[in-house]
PDB file of C-alpha atoms in Angstrom:
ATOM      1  CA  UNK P   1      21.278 266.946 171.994  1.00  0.00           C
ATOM      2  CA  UNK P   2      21.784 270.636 172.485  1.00  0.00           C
ATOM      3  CA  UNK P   3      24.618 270.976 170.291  1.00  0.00           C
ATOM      4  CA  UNK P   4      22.343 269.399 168.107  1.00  0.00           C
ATOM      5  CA  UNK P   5      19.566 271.759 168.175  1.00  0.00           C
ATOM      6  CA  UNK P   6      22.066 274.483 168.278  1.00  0.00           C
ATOM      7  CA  UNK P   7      23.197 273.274 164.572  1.00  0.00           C
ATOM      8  CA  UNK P   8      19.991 272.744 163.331  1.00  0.00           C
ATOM      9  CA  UNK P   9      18.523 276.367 164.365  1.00  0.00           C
ATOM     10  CA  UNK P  10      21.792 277.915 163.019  1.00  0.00           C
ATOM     11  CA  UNK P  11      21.054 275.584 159.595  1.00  0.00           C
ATOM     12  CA  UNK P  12      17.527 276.775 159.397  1.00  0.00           C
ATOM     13  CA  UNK P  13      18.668 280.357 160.228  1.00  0.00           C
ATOM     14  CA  UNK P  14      21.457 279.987 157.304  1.00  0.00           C
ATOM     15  CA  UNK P  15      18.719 278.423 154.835  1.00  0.00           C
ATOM     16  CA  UNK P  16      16.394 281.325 155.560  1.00  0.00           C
ATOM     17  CA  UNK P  17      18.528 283.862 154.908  1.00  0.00           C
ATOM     18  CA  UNK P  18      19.390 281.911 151.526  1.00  0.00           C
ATOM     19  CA  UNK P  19      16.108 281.525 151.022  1.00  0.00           C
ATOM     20  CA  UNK P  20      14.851 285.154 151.939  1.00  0.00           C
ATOM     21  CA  UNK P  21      17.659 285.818 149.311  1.00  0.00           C
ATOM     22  CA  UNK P  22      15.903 284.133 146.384  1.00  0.00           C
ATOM     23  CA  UNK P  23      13.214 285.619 144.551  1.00  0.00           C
ATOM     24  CA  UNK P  24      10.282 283.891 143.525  1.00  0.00           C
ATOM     25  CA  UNK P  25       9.108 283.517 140.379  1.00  0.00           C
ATOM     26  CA  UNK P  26       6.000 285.800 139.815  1.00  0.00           C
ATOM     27  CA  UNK P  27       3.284 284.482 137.911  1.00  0.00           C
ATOM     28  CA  UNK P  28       2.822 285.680 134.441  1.00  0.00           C
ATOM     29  CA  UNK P  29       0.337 287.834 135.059  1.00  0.00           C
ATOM     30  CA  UNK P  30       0.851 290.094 131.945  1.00  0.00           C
ATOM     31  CA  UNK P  31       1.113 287.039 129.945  1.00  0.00           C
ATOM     32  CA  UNK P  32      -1.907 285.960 131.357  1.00  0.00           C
ATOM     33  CA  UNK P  33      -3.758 289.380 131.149  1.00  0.00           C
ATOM     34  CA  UNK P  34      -2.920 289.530 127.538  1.00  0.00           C
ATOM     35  CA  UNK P  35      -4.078 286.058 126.205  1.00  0.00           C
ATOM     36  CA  UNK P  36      -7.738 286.814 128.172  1.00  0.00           C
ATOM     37  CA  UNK P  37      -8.239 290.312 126.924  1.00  0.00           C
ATOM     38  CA  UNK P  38     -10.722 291.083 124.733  1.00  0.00           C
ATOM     39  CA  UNK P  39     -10.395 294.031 121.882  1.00  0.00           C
ATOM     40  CA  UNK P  40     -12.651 297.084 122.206  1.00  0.00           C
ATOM     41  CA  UNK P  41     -15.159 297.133 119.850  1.00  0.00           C
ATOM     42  CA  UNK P  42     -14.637 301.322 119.409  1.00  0.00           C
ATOM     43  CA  UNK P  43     -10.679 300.020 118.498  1.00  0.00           C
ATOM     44  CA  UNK P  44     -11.430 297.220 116.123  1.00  0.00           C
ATOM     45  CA  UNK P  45     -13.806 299.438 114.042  1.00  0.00           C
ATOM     46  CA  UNK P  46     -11.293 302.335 114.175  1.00  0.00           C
ATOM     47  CA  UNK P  47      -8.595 300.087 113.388  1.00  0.00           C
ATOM     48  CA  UNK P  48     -10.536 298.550 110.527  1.00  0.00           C
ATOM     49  CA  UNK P  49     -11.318 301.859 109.223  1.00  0.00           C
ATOM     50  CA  UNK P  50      -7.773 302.533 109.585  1.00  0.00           C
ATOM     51  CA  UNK P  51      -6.408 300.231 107.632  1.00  0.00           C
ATOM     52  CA  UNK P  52      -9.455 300.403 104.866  1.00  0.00           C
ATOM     53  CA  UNK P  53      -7.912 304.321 104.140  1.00  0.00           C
ATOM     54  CA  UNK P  54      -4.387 303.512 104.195  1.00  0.00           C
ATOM     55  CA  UNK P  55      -5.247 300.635 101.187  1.00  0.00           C
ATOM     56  CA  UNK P  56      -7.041 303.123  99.585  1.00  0.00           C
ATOM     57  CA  UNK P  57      -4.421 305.951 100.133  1.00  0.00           C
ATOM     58  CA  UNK P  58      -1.941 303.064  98.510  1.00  0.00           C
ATOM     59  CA  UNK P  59      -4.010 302.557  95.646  1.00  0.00           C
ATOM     60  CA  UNK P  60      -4.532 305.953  94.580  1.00  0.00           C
ATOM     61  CA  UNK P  61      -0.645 306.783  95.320  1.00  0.00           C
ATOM     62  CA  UNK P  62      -0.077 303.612  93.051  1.00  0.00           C
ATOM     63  CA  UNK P  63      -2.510 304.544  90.356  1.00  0.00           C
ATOM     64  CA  UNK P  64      -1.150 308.478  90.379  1.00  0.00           C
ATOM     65  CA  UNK P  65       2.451 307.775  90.145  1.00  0.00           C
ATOM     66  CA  UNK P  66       1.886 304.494  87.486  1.00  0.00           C
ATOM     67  CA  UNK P  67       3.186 302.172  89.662  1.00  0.00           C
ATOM     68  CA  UNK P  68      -0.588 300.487  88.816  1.00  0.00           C
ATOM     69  CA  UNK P  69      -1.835 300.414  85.432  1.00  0.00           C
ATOM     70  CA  UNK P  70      -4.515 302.851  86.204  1.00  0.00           C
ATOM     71  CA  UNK P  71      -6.756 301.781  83.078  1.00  0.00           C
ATOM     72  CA  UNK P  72      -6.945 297.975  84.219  1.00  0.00           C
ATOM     73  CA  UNK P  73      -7.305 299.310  88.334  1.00  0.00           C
ATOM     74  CA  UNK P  74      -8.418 302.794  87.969  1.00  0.00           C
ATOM     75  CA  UNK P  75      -7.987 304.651  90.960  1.00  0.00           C
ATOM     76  CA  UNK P  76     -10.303 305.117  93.797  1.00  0.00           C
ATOM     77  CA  UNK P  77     -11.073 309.054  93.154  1.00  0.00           C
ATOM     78  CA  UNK P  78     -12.786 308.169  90.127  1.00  0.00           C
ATOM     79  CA  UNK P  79     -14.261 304.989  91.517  1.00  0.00           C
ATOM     80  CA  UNK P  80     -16.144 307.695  94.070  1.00  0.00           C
ATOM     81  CA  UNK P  81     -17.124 309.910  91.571  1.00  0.00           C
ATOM     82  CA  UNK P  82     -18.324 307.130  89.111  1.00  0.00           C
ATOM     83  CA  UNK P  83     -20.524 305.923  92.904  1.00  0.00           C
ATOM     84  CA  UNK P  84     -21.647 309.709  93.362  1.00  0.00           C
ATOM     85  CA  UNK P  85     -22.908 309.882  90.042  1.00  0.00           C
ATOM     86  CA  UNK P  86     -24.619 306.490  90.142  1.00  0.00           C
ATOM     87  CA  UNK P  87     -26.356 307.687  93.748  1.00  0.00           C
ATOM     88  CA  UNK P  88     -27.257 310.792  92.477  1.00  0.00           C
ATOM     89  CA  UNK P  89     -29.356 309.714  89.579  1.00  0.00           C
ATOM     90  CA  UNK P  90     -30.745 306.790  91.499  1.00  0.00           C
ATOM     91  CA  UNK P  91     -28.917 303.778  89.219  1.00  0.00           C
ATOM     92  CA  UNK P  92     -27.255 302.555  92.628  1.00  0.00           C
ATOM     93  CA  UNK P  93     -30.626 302.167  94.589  1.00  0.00           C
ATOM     94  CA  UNK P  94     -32.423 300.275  92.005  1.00  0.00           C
ATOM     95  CA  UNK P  95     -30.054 297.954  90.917  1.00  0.00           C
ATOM     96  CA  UNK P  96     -28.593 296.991  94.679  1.00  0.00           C
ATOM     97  CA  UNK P  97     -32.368 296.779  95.683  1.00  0.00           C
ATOM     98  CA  UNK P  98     -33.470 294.582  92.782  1.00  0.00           C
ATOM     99  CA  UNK P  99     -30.386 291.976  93.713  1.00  0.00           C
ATOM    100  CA  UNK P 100     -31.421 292.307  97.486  1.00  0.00           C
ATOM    101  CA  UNK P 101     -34.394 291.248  96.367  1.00  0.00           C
ATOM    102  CA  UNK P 102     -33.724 288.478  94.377  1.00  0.00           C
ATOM    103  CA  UNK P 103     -30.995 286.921  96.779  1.00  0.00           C
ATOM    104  CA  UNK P 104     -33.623 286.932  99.619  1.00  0.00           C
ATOM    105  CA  UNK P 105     -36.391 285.538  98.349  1.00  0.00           C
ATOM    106  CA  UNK P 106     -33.999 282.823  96.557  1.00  0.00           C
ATOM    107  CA  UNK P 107     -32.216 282.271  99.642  1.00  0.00           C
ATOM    108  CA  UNK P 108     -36.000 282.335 101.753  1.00  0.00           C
ATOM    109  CA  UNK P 109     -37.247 279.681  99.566  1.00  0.00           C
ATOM    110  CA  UNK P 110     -34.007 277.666  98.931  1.00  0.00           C
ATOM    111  CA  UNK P 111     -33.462 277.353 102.783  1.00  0.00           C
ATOM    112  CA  UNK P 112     -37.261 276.109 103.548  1.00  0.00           C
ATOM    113  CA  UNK P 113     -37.304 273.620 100.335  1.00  0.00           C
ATOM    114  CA  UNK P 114     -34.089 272.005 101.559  1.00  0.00           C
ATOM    115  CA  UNK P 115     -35.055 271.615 105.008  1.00  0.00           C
ATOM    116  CA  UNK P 116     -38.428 270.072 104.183  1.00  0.00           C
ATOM    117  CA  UNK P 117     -36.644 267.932 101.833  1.00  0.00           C
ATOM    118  CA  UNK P 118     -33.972 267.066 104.052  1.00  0.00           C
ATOM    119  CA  UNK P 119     -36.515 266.175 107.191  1.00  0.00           C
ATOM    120  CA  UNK P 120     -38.802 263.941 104.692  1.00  0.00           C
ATOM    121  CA  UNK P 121     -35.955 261.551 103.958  1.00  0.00           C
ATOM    122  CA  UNK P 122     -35.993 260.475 107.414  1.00  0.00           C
ATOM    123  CA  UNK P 123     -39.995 258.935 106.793  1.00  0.00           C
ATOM    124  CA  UNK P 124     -38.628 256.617 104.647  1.00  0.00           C
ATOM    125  CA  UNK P 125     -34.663 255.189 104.435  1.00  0.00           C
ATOM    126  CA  UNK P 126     -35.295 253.618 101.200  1.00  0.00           C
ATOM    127  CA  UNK P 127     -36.249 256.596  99.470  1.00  0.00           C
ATOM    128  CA  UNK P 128     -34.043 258.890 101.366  1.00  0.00           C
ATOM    129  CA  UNK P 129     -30.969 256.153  99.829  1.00  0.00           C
ATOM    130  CA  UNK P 130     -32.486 256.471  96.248  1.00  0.00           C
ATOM    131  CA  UNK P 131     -32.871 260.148  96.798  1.00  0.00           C
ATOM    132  CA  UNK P 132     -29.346 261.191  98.363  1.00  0.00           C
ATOM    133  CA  UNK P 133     -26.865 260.177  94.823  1.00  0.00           C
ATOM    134  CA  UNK P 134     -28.914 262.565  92.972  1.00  0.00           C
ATOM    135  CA  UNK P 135     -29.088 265.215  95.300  1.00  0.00           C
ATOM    136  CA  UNK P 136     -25.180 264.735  95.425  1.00  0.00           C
ATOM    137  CA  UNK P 137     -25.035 265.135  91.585  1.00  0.00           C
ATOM    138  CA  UNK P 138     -26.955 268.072  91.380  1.00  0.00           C
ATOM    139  CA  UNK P 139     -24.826 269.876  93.827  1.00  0.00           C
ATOM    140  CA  UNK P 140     -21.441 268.981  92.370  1.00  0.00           C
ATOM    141  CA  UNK P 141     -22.664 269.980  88.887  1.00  0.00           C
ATOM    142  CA  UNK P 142     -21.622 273.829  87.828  1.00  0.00           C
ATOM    143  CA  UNK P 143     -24.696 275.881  88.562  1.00  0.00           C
ATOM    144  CA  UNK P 144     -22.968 278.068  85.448  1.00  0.00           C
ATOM    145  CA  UNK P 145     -23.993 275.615  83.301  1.00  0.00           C
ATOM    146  CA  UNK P 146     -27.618 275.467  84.171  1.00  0.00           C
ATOM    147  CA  UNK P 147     -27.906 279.735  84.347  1.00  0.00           C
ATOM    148  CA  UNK P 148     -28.769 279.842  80.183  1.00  0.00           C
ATOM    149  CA  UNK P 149     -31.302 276.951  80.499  1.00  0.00           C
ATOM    150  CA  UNK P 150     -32.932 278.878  83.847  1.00  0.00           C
ATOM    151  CA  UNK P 151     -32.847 282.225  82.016  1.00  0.00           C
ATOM    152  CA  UNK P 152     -34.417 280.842  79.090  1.00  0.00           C
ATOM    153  CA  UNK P 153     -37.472 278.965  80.979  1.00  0.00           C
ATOM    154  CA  UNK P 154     -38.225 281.772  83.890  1.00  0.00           C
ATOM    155  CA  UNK P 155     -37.171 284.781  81.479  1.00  0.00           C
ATOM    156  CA  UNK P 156     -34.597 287.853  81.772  1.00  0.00           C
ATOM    157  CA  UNK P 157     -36.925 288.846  85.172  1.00  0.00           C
ATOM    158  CA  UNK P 158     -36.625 288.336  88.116  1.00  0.00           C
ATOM    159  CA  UNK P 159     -37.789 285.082  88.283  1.00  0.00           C
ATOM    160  CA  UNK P 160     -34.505 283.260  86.823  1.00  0.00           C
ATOM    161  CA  UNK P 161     -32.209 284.738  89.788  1.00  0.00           C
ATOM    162  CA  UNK P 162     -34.808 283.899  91.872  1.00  0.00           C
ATOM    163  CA  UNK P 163     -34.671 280.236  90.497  1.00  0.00           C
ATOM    164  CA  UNK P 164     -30.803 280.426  90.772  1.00  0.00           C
ATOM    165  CA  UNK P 165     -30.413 281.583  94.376  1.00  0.00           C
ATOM    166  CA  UNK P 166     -32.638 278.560  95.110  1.00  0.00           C
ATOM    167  CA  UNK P 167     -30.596 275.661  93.030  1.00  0.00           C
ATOM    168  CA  UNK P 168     -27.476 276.445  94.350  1.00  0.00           C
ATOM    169  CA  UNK P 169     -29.069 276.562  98.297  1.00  0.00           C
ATOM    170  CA  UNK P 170     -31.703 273.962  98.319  1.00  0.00           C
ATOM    171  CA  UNK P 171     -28.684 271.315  97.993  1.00  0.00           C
ATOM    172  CA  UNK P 172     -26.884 273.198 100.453  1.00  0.00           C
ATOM    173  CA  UNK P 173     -29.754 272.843 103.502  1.00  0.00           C
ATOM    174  CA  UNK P 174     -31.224 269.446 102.066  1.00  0.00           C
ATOM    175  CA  UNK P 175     -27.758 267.948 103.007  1.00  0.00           C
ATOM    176  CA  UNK P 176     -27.099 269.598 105.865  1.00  0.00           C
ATOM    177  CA  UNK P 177     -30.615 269.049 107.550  1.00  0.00           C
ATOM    178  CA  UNK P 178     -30.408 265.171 106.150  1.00  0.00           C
ATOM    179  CA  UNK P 179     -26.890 265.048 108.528  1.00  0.00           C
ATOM    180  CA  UNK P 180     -28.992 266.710 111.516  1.00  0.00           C
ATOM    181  CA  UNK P 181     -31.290 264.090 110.552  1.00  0.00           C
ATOM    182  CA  UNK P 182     -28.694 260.982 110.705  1.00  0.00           C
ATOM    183  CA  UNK P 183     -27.327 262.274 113.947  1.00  0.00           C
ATOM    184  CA  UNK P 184     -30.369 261.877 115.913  1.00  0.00           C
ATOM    185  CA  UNK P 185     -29.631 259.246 118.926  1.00  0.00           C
ATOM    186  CA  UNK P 186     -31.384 255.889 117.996  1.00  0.00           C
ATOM    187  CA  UNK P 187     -31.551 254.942 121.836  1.00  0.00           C
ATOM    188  CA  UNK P 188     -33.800 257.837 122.493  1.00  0.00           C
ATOM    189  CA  UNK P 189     -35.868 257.450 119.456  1.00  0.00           C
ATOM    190  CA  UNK P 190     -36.485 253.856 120.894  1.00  0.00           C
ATOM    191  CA  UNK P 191     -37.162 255.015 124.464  1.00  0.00           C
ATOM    192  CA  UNK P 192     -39.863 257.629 122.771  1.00  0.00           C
ATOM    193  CA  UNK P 193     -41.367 255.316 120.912  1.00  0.00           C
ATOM    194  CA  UNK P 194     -41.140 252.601 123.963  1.00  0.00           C
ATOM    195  CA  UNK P 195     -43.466 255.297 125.959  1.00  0.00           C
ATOM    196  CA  UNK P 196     -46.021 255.037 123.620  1.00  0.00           C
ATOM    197  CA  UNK P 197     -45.438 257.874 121.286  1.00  0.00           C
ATOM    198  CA  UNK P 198     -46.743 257.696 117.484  1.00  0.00           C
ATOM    199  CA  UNK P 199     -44.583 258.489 114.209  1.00  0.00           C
ATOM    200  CA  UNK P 200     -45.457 261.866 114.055  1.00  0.00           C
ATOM    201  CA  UNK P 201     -45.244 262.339 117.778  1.00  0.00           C
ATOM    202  CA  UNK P 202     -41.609 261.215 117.611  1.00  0.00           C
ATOM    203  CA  UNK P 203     -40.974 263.547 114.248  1.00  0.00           C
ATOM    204  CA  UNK P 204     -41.888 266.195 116.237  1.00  0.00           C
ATOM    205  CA  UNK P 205     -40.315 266.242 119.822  1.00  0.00           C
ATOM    206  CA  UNK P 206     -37.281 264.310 118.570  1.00  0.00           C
ATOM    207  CA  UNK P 207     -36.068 264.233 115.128  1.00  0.00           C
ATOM    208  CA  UNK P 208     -36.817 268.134 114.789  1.00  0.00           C
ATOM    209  CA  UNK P 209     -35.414 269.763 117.525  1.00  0.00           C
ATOM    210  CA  UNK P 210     -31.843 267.785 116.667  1.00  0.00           C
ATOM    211  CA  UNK P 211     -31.878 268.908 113.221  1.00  0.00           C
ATOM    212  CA  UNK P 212     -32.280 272.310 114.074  1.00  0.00           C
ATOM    213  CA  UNK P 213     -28.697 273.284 115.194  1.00  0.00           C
ATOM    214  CA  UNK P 214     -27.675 271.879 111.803  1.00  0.00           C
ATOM    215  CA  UNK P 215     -30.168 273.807 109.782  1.00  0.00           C
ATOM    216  CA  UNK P 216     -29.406 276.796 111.397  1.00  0.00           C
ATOM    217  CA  UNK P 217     -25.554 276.582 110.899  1.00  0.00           C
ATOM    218  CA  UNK P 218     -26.352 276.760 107.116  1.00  0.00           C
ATOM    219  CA  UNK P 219     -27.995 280.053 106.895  1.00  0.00           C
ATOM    220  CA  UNK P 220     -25.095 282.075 106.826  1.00  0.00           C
ATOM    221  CA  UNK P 221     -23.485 279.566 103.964  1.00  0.00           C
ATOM    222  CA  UNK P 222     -26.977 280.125 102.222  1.00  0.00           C
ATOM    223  CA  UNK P 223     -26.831 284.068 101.746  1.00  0.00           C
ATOM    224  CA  UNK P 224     -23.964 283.815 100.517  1.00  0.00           C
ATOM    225  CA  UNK P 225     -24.616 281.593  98.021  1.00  0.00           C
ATOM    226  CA  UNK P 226     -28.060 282.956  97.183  1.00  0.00           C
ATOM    227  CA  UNK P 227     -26.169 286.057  96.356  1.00  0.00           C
ATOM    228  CA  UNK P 228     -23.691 284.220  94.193  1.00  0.00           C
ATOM    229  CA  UNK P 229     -27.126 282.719  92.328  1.00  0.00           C
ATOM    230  CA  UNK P 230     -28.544 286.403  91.505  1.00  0.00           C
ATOM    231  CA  UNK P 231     -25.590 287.579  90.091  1.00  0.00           C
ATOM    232  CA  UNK P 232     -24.651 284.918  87.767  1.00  0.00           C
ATOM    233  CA  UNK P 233     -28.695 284.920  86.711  1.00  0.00           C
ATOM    234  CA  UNK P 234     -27.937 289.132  86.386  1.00  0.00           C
ATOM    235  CA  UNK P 235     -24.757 288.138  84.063  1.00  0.00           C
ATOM    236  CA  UNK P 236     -26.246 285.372  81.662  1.00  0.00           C
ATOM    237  CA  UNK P 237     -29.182 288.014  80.947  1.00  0.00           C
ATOM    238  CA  UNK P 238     -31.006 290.512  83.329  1.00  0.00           C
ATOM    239  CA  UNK P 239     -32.996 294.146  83.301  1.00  0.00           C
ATOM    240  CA  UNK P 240     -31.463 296.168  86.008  1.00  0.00           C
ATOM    241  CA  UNK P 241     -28.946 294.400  88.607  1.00  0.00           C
ATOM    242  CA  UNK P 242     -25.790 294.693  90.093  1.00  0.00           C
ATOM    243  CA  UNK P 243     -24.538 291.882  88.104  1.00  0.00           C
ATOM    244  CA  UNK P 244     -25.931 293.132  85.198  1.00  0.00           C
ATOM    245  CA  UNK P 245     -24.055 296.192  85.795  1.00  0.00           C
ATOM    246  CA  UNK P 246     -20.456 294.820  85.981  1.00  0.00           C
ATOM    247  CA  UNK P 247     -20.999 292.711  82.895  1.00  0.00           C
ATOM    248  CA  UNK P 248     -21.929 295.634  81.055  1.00  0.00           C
ATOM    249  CA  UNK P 249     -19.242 297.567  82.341  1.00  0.00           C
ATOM    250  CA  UNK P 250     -16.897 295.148  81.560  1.00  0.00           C
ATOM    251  CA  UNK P 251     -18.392 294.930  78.352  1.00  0.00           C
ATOM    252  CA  UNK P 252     -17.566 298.772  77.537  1.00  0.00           C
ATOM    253  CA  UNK P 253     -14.267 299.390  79.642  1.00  0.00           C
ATOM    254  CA  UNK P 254     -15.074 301.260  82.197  1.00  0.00           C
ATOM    255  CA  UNK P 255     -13.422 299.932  84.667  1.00  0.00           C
ATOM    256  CA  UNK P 256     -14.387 302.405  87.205  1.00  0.00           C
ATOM    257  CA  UNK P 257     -17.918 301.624  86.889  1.00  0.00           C
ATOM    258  CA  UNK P 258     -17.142 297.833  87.549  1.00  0.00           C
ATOM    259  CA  UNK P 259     -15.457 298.996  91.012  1.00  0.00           C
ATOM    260  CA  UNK P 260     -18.250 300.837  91.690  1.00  0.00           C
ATOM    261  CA  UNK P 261     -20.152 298.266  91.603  1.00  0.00           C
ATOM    262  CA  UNK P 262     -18.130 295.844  92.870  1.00  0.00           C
ATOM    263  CA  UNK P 263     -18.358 298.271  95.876  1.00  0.00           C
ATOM    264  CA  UNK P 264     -21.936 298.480  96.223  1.00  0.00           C
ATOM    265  CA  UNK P 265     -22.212 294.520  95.751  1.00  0.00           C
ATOM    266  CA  UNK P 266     -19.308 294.346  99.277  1.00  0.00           C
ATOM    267  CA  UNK P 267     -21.841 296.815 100.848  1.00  0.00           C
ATOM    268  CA  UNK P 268     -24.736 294.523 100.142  1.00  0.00           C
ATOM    269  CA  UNK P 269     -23.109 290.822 101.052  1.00  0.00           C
ATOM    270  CA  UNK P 270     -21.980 292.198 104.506  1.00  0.00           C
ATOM    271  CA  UNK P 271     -25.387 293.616 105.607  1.00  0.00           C
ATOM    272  CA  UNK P 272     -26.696 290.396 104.261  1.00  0.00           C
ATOM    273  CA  UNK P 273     -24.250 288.586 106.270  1.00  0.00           C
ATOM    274  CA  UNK P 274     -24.906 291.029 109.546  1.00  0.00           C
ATOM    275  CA  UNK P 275     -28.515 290.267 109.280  1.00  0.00           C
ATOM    276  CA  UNK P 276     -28.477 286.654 108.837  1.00  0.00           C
ATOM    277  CA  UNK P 277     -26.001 286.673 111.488  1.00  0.00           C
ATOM    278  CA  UNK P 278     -28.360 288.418 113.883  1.00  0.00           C
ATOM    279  CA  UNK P 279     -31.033 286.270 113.011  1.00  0.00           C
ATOM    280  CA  UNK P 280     -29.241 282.861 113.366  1.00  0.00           C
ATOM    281  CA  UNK P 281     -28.721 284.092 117.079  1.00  0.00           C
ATOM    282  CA  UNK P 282     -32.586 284.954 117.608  1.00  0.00           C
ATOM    283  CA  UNK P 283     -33.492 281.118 116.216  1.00  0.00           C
ATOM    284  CA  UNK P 284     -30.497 279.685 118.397  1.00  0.00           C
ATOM    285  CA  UNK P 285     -31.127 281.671 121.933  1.00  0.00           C
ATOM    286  CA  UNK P 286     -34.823 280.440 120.914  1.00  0.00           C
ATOM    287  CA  UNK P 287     -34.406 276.863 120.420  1.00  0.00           C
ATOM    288  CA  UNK P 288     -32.250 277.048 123.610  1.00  0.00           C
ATOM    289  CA  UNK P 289     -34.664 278.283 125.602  1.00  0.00           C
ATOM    290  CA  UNK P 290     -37.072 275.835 124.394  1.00  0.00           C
ATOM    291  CA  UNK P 291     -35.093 273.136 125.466  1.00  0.00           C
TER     292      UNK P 291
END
């Protein structure tokens, strides 16, 4: 027994000094640490930035030395002076306010006339089945092809991109509401309605609140479509505009004018985009804290 014991504490002394001999694998920490980081916000706009003037650098490198036909791309030193000029005597303000304009109030009442239209259907299943292959029609039809017959009955104002910004969303938010709608849980609309609650009652505290999350998700679809709506009104016919201004620049060749614009119309879509972002956070931290 003790030569025993003497062979099994010389064994465990041997496998400890093995053992104190092998290193153990560390965890990836800097694996680990770089998967969960999170970018600055000061180095993804200076990075951004970054890479905005190096394209631009490119371009005008490009444009200078003829690697790019300079009279199909221009180049962007007179893109900037063709801006100034437009700033200067006030052409930029009025035509990037007029499509603001339009695009809201399109997108405003496109986004409230589909979600009304998309909560009614659930009233009545047999209309809502009637309603829904025509609603499916209108959407996959070419809004393009409509834009002459709009201009013609609301006019060269402001009133047809107005009318166009709300054809090509109303579809959009009718749908997507009516699938809120669909995906409300029948079991609880029975238990509701088992307590005693009336139609409305049940339209209300139920079907509502479920559909919101869905309306919600298609705001940020809708301003961008409600954009696209204003400036093909602006191109069919139009008084001031930023689509109005391309087409006529395109009409006339100069191409730095169309950048320009095309420019200012970037400037515009993201702000929209910012602010309907910022606002889709508002409803949803509200309808959270609702619930």
């Amino acid at each position: 027994m003790r030569t025993l014991s003497h062979e099994a504490e010389a064994v465990s002394s041997r496998g400890g000094g093995i053992s104190a001999g092998i290193k153990t694998p560390r965890p990836k920490s800097n694996w680990l640490k770089h998967e969960m980081a999170v970018p600055k916000p000061w180095a993804v706009n200076v990075g951004r930035f970054a890479l905005f003037i190096i394209m631009l650098l490119l371009w005008e490198i490009g444009a200078r030395s003829g690697l790019i036909n300079s009279f199909f791309w221009s180049q962007p030193v007179e893109i900037a002076r063709t801006w100034w000029i437009g700033v200067q005597t006030g052409a930029v303000w009025q035509d990037t306010l007029y499509t603001f304009r339009s695009t809201v109030i399109g997108f405003v009442l496109g986004t409230l006339g589909g979600t009304l239209l998309g909560l009614s259907f659930w009233w009545s299943k047999y209309y809502a089945r009637i309603s829904e292959p025509f609603i499916i029609m209108f959407e996959a039809m070419p809004k393009l092809a409509l834009a002459p017959i709009i201009v013609l009955v609301f006019g060269i104002g402001i009133g047809s991109k107005i009318a166009m910004g709300f054809a090509i969303t109303v579809v959009i938010t009718t749908l997507t509401t009516y699938n809120g709608v669909r995906s409300v849980d029948k079991d609880l609309v029975r238990m509701v309605y088992s307590l005693g609650a009336s139609r409305m009652q049940v339209f209300r505290k139920v079907i509502v609140p479920t559909a919101i999350p869905a309306m919600i998700s298609a705001l940020r679809i809708n301003i961008g479509l409600a954009l696209t709506g204003a400036i093909v009104g602006e191109y069919i016919g139009s008084e001031r505009g930023l689509g109005r201004m391309i087409f006529y620049a395109g009409q006339t060749y100069e191409i730095s004018l169309i950048w320009a614009n095309i420019f200012n119309l970037s400037i515009l879509s993201m702000l929209l985009y910012v602010l309907i972002g910022k606002l889709e956070s508002l409803l949803l931290k509200g309808f959270m804290h609702q619930k």
